[in-house]
mmCIF file of C-alpha atoms and ligand atoms in Angstrom:
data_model
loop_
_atom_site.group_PDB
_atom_site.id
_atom_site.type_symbol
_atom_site.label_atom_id
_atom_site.label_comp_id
_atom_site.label_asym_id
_atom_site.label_seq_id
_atom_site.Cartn_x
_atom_site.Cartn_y
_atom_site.Cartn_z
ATOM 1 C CA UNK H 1 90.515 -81.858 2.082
ATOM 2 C CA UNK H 2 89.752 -80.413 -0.980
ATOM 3 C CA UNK H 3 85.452 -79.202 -0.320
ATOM 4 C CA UNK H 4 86.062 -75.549 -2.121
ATOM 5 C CA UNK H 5 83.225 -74.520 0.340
ATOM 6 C CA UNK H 6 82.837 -71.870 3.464
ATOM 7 C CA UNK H 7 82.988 -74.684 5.692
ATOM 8 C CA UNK H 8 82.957 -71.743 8.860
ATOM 9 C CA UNK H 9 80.028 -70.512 7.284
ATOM 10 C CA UNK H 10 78.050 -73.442 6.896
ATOM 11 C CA UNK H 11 79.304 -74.686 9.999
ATOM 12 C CA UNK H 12 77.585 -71.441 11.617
ATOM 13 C CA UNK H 13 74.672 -71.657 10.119
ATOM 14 C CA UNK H 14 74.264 -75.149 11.144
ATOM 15 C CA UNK H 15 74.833 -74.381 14.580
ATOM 16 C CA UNK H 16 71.682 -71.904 14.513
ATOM 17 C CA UNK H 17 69.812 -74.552 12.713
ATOM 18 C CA UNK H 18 70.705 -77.012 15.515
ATOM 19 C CA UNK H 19 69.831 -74.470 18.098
ATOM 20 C CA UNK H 20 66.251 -73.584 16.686
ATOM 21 C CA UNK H 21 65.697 -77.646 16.978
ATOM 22 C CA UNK H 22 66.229 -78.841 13.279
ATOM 23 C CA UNK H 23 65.715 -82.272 13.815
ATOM 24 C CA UNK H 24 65.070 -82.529 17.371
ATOM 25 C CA UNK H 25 62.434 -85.329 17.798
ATOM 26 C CA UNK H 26 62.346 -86.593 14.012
ATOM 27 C CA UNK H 27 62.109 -89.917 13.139
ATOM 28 C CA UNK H 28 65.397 -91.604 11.240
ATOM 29 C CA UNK H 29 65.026 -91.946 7.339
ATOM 30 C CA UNK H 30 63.424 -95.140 6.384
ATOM 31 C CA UNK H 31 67.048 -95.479 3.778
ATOM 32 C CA UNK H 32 68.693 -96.259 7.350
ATOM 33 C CA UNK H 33 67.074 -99.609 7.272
ATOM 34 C CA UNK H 34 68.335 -100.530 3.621
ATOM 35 C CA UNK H 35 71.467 -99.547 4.925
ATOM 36 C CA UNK H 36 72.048 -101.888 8.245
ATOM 37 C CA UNK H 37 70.417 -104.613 5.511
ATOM 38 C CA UNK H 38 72.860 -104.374 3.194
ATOM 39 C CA UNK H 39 75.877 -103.780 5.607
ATOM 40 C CA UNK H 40 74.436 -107.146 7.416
ATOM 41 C CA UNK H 41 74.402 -109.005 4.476
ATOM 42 C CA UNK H 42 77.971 -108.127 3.898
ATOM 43 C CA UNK H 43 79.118 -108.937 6.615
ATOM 44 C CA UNK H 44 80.010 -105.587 8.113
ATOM 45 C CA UNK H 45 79.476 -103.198 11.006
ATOM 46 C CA UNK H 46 82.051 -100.636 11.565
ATOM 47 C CA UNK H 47 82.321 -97.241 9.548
ATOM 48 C CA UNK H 48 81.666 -93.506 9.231
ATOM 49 C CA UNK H 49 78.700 -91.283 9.159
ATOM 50 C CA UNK H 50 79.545 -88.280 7.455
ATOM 51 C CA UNK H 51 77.368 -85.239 8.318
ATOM 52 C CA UNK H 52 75.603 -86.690 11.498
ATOM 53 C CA UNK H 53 73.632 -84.032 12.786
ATOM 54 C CA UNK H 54 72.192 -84.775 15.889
ATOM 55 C CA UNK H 55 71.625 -87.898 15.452
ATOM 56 C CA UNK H 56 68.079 -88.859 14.486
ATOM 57 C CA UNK H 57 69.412 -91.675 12.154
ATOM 58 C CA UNK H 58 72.945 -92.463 13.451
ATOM 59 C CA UNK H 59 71.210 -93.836 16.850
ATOM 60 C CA UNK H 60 68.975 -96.081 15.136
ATOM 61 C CA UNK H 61 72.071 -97.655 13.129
ATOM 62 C CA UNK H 62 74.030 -97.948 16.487
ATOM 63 C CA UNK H 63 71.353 -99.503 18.448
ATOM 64 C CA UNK H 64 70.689 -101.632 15.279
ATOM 65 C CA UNK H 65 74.442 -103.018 15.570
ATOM 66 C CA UNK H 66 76.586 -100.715 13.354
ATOM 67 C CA UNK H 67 79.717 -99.148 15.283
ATOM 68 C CA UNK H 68 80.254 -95.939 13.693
ATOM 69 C CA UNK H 69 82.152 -92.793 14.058
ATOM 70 C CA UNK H 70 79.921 -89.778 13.513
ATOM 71 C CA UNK H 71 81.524 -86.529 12.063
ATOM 72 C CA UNK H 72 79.736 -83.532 11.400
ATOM 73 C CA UNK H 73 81.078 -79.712 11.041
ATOM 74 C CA UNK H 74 78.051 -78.157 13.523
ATOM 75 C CA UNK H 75 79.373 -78.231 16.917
ATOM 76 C CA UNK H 76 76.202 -77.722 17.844
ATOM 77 C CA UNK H 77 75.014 -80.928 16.395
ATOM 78 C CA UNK H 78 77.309 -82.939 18.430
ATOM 79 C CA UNK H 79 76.782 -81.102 21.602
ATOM 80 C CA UNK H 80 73.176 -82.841 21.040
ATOM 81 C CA UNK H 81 73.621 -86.059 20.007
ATOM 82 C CA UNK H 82 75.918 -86.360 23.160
ATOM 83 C CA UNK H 83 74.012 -85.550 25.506
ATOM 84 C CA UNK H 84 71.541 -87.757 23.498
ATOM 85 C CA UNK H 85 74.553 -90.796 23.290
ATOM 86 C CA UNK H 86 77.133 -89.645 26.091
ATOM 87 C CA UNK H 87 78.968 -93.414 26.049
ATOM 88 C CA UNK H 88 79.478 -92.529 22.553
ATOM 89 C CA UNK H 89 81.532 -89.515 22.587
ATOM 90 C CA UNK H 90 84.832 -90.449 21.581
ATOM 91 C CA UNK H 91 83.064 -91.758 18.435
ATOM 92 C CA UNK H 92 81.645 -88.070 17.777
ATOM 93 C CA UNK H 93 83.978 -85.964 16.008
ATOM 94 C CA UNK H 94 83.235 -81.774 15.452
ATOM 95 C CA UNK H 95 84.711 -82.407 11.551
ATOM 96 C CA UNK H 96 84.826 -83.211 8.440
ATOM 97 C CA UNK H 97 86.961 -85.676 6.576
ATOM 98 C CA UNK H 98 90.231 -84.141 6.785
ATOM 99 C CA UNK H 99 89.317 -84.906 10.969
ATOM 100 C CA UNK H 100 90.321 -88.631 10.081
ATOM 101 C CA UNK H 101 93.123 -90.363 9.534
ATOM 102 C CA UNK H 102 94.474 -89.833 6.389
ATOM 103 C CA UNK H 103 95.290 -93.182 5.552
ATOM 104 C CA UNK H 104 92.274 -94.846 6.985
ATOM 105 C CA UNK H 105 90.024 -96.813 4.942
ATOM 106 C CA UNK H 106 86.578 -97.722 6.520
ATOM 107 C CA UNK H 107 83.977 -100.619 5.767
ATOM 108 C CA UNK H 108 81.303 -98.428 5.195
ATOM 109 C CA UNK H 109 81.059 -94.842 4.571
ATOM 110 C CA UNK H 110 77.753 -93.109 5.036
ATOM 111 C CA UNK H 111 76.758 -89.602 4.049
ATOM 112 C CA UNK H 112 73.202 -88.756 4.060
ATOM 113 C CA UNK H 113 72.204 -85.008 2.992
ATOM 114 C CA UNK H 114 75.172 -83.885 3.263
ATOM 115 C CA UNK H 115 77.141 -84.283 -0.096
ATOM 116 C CA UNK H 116 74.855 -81.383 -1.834
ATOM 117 C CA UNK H 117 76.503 -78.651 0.078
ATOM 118 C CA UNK H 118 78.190 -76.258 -2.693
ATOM 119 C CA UNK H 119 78.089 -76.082 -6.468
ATOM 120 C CA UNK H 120 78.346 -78.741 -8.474
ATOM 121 C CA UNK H 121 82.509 -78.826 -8.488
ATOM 122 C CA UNK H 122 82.445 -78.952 -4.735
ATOM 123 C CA UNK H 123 79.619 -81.636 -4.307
ATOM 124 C CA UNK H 124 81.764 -83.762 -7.226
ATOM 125 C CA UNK H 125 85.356 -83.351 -5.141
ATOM 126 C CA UNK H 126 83.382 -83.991 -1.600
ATOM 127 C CA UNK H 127 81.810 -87.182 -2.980
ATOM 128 C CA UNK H 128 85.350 -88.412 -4.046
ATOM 129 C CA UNK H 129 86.918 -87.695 -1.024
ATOM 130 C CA UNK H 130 84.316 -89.211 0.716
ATOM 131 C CA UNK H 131 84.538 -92.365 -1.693
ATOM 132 C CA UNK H 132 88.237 -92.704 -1.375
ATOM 133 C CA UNK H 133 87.650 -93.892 2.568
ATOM 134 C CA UNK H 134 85.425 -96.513 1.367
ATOM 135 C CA UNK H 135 87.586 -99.589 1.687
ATOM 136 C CA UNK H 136 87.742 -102.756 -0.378
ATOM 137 C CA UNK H 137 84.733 -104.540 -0.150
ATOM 138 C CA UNK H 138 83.599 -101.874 2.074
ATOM 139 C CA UNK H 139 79.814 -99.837 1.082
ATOM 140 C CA UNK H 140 79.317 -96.419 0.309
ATOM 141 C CA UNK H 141 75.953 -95.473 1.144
ATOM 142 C CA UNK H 142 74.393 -92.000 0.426
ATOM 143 C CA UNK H 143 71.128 -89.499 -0.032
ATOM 144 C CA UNK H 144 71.429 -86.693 -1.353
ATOM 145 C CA UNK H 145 68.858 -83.210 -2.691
ATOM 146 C CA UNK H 146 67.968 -84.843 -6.502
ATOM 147 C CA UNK H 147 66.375 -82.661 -9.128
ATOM 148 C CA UNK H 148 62.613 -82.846 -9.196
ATOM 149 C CA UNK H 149 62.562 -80.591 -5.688
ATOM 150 C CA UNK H 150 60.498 -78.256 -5.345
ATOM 151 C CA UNK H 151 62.598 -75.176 -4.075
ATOM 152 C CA UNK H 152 60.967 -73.887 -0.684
ATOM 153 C CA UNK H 153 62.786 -70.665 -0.640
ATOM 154 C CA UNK H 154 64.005 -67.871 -2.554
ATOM 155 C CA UNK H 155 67.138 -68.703 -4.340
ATOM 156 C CA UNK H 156 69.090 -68.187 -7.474
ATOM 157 C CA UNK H 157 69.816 -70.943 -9.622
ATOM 158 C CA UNK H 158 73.965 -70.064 -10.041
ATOM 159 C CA UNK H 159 75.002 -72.902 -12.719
ATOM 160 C CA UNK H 160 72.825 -75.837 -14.762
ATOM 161 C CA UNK H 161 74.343 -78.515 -16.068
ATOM 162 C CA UNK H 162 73.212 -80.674 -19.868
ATOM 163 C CA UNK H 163 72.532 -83.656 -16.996
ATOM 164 C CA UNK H 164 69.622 -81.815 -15.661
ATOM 165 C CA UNK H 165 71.357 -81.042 -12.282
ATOM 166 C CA UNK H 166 71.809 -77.029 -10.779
ATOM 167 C CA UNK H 167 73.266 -75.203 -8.004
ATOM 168 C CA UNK H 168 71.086 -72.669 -6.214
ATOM 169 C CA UNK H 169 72.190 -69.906 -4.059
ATOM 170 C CA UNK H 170 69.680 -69.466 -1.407
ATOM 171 C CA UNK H 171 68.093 -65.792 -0.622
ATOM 172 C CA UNK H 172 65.580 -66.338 2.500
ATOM 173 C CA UNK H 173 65.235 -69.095 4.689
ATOM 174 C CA UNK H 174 67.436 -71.792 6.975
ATOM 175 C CA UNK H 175 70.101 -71.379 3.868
ATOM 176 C CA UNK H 176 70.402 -68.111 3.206
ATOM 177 C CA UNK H 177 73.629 -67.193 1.811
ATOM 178 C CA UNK H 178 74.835 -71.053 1.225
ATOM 179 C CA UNK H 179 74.904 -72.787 -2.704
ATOM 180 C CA UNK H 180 73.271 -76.131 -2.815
ATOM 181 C CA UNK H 181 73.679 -78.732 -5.424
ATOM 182 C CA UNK H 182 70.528 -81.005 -6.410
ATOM 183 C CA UNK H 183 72.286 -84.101 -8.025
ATOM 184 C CA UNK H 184 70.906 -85.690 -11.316
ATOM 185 C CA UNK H 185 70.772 -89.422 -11.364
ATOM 186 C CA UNK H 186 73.260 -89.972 -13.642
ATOM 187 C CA UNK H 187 75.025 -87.465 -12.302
ATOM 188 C CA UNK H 188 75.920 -89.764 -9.222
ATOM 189 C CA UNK H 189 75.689 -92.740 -10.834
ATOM 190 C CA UNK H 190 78.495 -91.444 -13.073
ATOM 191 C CA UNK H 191 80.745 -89.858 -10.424
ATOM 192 C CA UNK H 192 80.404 -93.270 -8.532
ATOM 193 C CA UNK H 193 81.377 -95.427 -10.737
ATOM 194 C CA UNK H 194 84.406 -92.905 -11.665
ATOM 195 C CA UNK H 195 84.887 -93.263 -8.070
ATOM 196 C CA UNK H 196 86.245 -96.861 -8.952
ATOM 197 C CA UNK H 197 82.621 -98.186 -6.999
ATOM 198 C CA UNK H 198 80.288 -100.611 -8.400
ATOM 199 C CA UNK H 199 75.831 -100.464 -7.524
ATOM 200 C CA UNK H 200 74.659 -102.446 -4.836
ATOM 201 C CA UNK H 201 71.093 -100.237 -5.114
ATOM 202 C CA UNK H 202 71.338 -97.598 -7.894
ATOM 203 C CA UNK H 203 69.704 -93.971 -7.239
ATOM 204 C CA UNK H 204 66.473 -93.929 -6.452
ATOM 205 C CA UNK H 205 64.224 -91.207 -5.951
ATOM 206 C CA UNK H 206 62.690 -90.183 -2.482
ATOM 207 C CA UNK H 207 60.262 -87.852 -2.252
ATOM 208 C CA UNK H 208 58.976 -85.915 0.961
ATOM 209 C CA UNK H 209 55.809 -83.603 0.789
ATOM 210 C CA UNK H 210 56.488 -80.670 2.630
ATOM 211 C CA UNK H 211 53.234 -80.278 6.060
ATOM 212 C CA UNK H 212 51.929 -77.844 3.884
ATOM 213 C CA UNK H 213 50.895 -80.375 1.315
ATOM 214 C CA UNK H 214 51.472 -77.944 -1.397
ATOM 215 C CA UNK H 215 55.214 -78.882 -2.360
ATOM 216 C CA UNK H 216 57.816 -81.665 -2.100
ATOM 217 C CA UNK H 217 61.415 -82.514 -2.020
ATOM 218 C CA UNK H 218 63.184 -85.229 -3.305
ATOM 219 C CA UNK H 219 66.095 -87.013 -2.210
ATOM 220 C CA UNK H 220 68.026 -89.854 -4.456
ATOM 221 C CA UNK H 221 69.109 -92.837 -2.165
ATOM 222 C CA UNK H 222 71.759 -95.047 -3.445
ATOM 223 C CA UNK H 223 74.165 -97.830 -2.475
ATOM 224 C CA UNK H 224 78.041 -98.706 -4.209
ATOM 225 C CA UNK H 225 80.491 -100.988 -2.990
ATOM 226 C CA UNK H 226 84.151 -101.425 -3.739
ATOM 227 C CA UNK H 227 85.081 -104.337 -4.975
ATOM 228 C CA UNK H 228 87.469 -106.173 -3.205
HETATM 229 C C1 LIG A 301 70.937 -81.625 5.966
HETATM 230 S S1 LIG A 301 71.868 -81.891 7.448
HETATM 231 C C2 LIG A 301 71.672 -83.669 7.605
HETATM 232 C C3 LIG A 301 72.071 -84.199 8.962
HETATM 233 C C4 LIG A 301 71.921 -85.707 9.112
HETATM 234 N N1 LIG A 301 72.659 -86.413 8.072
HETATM 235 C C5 LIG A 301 70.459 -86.095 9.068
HETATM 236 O O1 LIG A 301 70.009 -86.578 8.016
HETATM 237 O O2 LIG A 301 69.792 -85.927 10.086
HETATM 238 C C6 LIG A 301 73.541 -81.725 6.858
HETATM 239 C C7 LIG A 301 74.594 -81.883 7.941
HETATM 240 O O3 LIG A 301 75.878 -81.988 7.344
HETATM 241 C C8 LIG A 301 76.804 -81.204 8.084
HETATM 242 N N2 LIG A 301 77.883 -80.888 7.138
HETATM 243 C C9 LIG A 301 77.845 -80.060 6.058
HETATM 244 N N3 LIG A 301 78.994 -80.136 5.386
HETATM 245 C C10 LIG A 301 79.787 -81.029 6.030
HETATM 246 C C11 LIG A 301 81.098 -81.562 5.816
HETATM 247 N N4 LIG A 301 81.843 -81.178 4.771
HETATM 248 N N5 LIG A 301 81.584 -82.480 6.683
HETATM 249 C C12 LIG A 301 80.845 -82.868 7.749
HETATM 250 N N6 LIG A 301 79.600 -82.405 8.009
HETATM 251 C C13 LIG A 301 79.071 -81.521 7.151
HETATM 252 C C14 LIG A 301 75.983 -80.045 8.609
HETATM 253 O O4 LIG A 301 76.554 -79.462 9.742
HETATM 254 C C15 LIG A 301 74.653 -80.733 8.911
HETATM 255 O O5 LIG A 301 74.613 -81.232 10.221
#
């Protein structure tokens, strides 16, 4: 695969995410419900979930009818959401693409905060790769960090781009030491349709106000499909 980033590294920091309880109890996204919608509408069920954590939206999609394989780089994170899932182990994969087949092509492909890990070069090359799986006819259905967040810890904003998007190396907090991209809109609405994808639901902006009420962050949600 060709994500430029420390995967170790982020995979390790993960894990201690994971094992502090990132997650544990949350409710799933409410995007997860646009996302069975429009998979129902088209017909389809089976797929990927790229970045799966520990599962607080890939259950509800499952027990809403959607059969799919959950990868995710923290073996942490899967430790969890099997003991959370156990019939659905051999659909839980310690990975990243490069786990799969490399000629498999899926119906949908879903990545949801996790295509904003690296600069802006590695976030572009992940969401192709990820894109390229996506097969015809098939949706591609992602959230990513948009710009508009508020940052929540110290970091150092490593590259801007005329878009509006940045890359921020973090100093303190969950992400210390990792780059994070925050995509602008037409920033992914660009790369998608370079992708060779057309918009089923073009980025839109999420925002989630931090339990301190003093700051936000904001998520784009979007939806492409390949055309047959
Ligand atoms: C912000 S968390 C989101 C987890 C889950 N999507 C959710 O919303 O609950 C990002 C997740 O992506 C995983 N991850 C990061 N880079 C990855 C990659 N290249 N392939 C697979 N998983 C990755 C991390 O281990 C982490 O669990």
């Amino acid at each position: 695969m060709r994500w430029l980033g420390k995967v170790e590294e982020a995979a390790a920091s993960w894990d201690a995410e994971y094992a502090r309880g990132r997650y544990a109890g949350e409710p799933p996204v409410p995007f997860t419900e646009d996302i069975v919608q429009a998979a129902k509408r088209a017909g389809l069920h089976d797929g990927i979930y790229l970045g799966c954590g520990s599962g607080r939206n890939l259950v509800p999609m499952i027990e809403a009818g959607l059969d799919l394989i959950g990868l995710d780089i923290s073996a942490t994170a899967i430790e969890q959401l099997v003991a959370r899932v156990p019939d659905r182990r051999d659909r839980l994969v310690v990975g990243d693409l490069s786990a799969l087949p490399a000629d498999r092509r899926y119906d949908l492909v879903i990545a949801l905060q996790v295509l904003q890990h690296g600069t802006r070069a590695d976030t572009h090359a992940l969401l192709e790769d990820a894109s390229e799986r996506v097969a015809p006819g098939g949706l591609f259905c992602v959230r990513l960090n948009a710009v508009g967040t508020d940052l929540g810890h110290a970091a150092d904003v490593v590259e801007r781009h005329e878009d509006g998007s940045f890359s921020v190396l973090y100093r303190e907090g969950p992400k210390a030491g990792l780059t994070v991209h925050f995509w602008a809109a037409a920033e992914l609405h660009h790369e998608a349709l370079a992708a060779g994808l057309e918009p089923v639901l073009r980025p839109r902006p999420h925002s989630t106000w931090r339990p301190d009420g003093r700051s936000q962050w904001m998520q784009f949600e979007a939806i492409y499909r390949r055309p047959s």
